[in-house]
Amino acid sequence: MNLSVSSSNPALVPDTNVSFGGSGATRTMTVAGMDKATGTAALTVTVSDGTATGTIVVTYAAGGNGDDTLTGTDGADILFGQNGTDTVNGLGGNDLLCGGRGNDTLGGNDGDDTLGGGQGDDTLTGGGADMFSGGAGTDTAPDFSPDQGDTQDSIP
């Protein structure tokens, strides 16, 4: 199986900053944005087995040092609030949401999301079978429910 990626914003995420791991049907994708760069990039991932080809778009967004509002898509998103008091919303899909430094509000909404508050007093709200990770500060996860498949590592 062959995997490739094309970034709509190489100044934020160059194609060479995306790598794939794993084998067969179990794959991982690692994405590294450029230092101090902000904005949004659509990462178009193409998968081919030599006979059939498919694509999926993963949206990558990075905020800056101010108070940012980042809103994802109905698909898969990777959203980084960075510094400031940020509002980060994933919408649909299975998303990775990271607050960074500041008192952040993260909302996963639909999908099975991973929410990381970072430093500060953060509020993390999921929607599916979500992973909650608070970080330094007093964090809350008002809808945390193991019955929905939620897991956590540092949220009381």
XYZ file of C-alpha atoms in Angstrom:
156
model
C 0.000 0.000 0.000
C 1.380 3.394 -0.985
C 0.602 6.603 0.910
C 1.416 10.151 -0.142
C 0.419 13.642 0.953
C 0.011 17.034 -0.646
C -0.231 20.193 1.491
C -2.251 23.197 0.342
C 0.024 25.454 2.454
C 3.677 24.308 2.328
C 4.787 27.400 4.308
C 2.818 25.977 7.260
C 3.160 22.214 6.632
C 5.601 21.160 3.908
C 4.920 17.741 2.393
C 8.275 16.592 3.807
C 6.976 17.306 7.353
C 4.343 14.561 7.046
C 5.345 10.947 7.545
C 3.509 7.649 7.686
C 4.142 4.644 9.900
C 2.679 1.209 10.428
C 1.807 -1.382 7.827
C -1.174 -2.923 6.095
C -4.470 -1.490 7.301
C -2.959 -0.109 10.541
C -1.269 3.197 9.714
C -0.273 6.368 11.537
C 0.397 9.861 10.255
C 2.817 12.282 11.941
C 2.527 15.978 11.065
C 4.976 18.734 12.053
C 4.075 22.334 11.295
C 6.746 24.965 10.761
C 7.948 26.772 13.900
C 6.039 29.998 14.661
C 3.872 29.591 11.549
C 0.116 30.139 11.820
C -2.742 29.407 9.479
C -4.515 26.466 7.896
C -3.411 23.710 5.540
C -5.499 21.027 3.859
C -3.440 17.838 3.819
C -4.692 15.578 1.040
C -3.660 12.007 1.808
C -3.740 9.577 -1.110
C -3.808 5.820 -0.540
C -3.231 3.343 -3.366
C -2.875 -0.433 -3.503
C -1.911 -0.440 -7.187
C -5.488 -1.131 -8.283
C -7.685 1.282 -6.368
C -6.906 4.792 -5.109
C -8.640 6.866 -2.447
C -8.101 10.241 -0.798
C -8.960 11.900 2.481
C -8.402 15.507 3.523
C -7.061 16.250 7.009
C -7.253 19.897 8.063
C -4.291 21.259 10.055
C -4.624 24.648 11.777
C -2.271 26.503 14.127
C -3.148 29.622 16.082
C -0.674 32.193 17.326
C 0.142 34.082 20.507
C -3.238 35.811 20.799
C -6.705 34.614 21.738
C -7.627 32.435 18.772
C -10.798 30.699 17.651
C -10.076 27.652 15.510
C -12.940 25.727 13.942
C -12.410 22.435 12.172
C -14.434 20.708 9.500
C -16.809 17.758 9.294
C -13.734 15.632 8.500
C -10.531 14.872 10.413
C -8.789 17.884 11.963
C -5.520 18.627 13.757
C -5.953 21.951 15.595
C -3.395 23.751 17.802
C -4.474 26.822 19.776
C -0.907 27.650 20.929
C -0.618 30.642 23.312
C -3.525 32.733 24.609
C -7.054 31.958 25.718
C -8.199 29.889 22.762
C -11.462 28.328 21.626
C -10.832 25.185 19.569
C -13.752 23.291 18.005
C -13.383 20.089 16.017
C -16.932 19.695 14.617
C -17.313 16.227 13.012
C -14.721 13.568 12.296
C -12.022 12.169 14.568
C -9.991 15.180 15.650
C -6.849 16.084 17.607
C -7.399 19.323 19.559
C -4.590 20.968 21.556
C -5.048 24.122 23.606
C -1.479 25.079 24.488
C -0.732 27.820 27.048
C -3.724 29.716 28.412
C -7.208 28.994 29.697
C -8.635 27.205 26.687
C -12.024 25.795 25.702
C -11.858 22.685 23.527
C -14.935 21.105 21.931
C -14.607 17.845 20.068
C -18.266 17.565 19.041
C -19.090 14.529 16.843
C -16.470 11.848 16.312
C -13.930 10.158 18.562
C -11.561 12.958 19.502
C -8.324 13.469 21.435
C -8.402 16.668 23.505
C -5.267 18.047 25.183
C -5.657 21.163 27.311
C -1.996 22.008 27.898
C -1.022 24.678 30.442
C -3.827 26.668 32.031
C -7.323 26.066 33.371
C -9.027 24.358 30.455
C -12.526 23.085 29.683
C -12.625 19.994 27.464
C -15.902 18.772 25.977
C -16.116 15.712 23.755
C -18.969 14.134 21.853
C -18.034 10.563 21.002
C -15.615 8.102 22.592
C -12.999 10.721 23.439
C -9.565 10.882 25.121
C -9.212 13.737 27.623
C -5.788 14.998 28.741
C -5.665 18.154 30.838
C -2.089 19.162 31.530
C -0.847 21.745 34.036
C -3.662 23.731 35.672
C -7.169 22.978 36.872
C -9.014 21.337 34.004
C -12.598 20.138 33.658
C -14.328 17.697 31.334
C -18.055 18.251 32.005
C -19.265 15.477 29.693
C -16.625 12.841 30.537
C -18.401 9.475 30.522
C -16.693 6.060 30.523
C -20.063 4.621 29.424
C -19.580 6.459 26.090
C -16.058 5.060 25.749
C -14.309 8.186 27.072
C -10.835 7.826 28.593
C -8.639 10.281 30.485
C -5.160 10.585 31.892
C -5.191 13.722 34.022
C -8.718 15.129 34.351
C -10.259 14.656 37.822
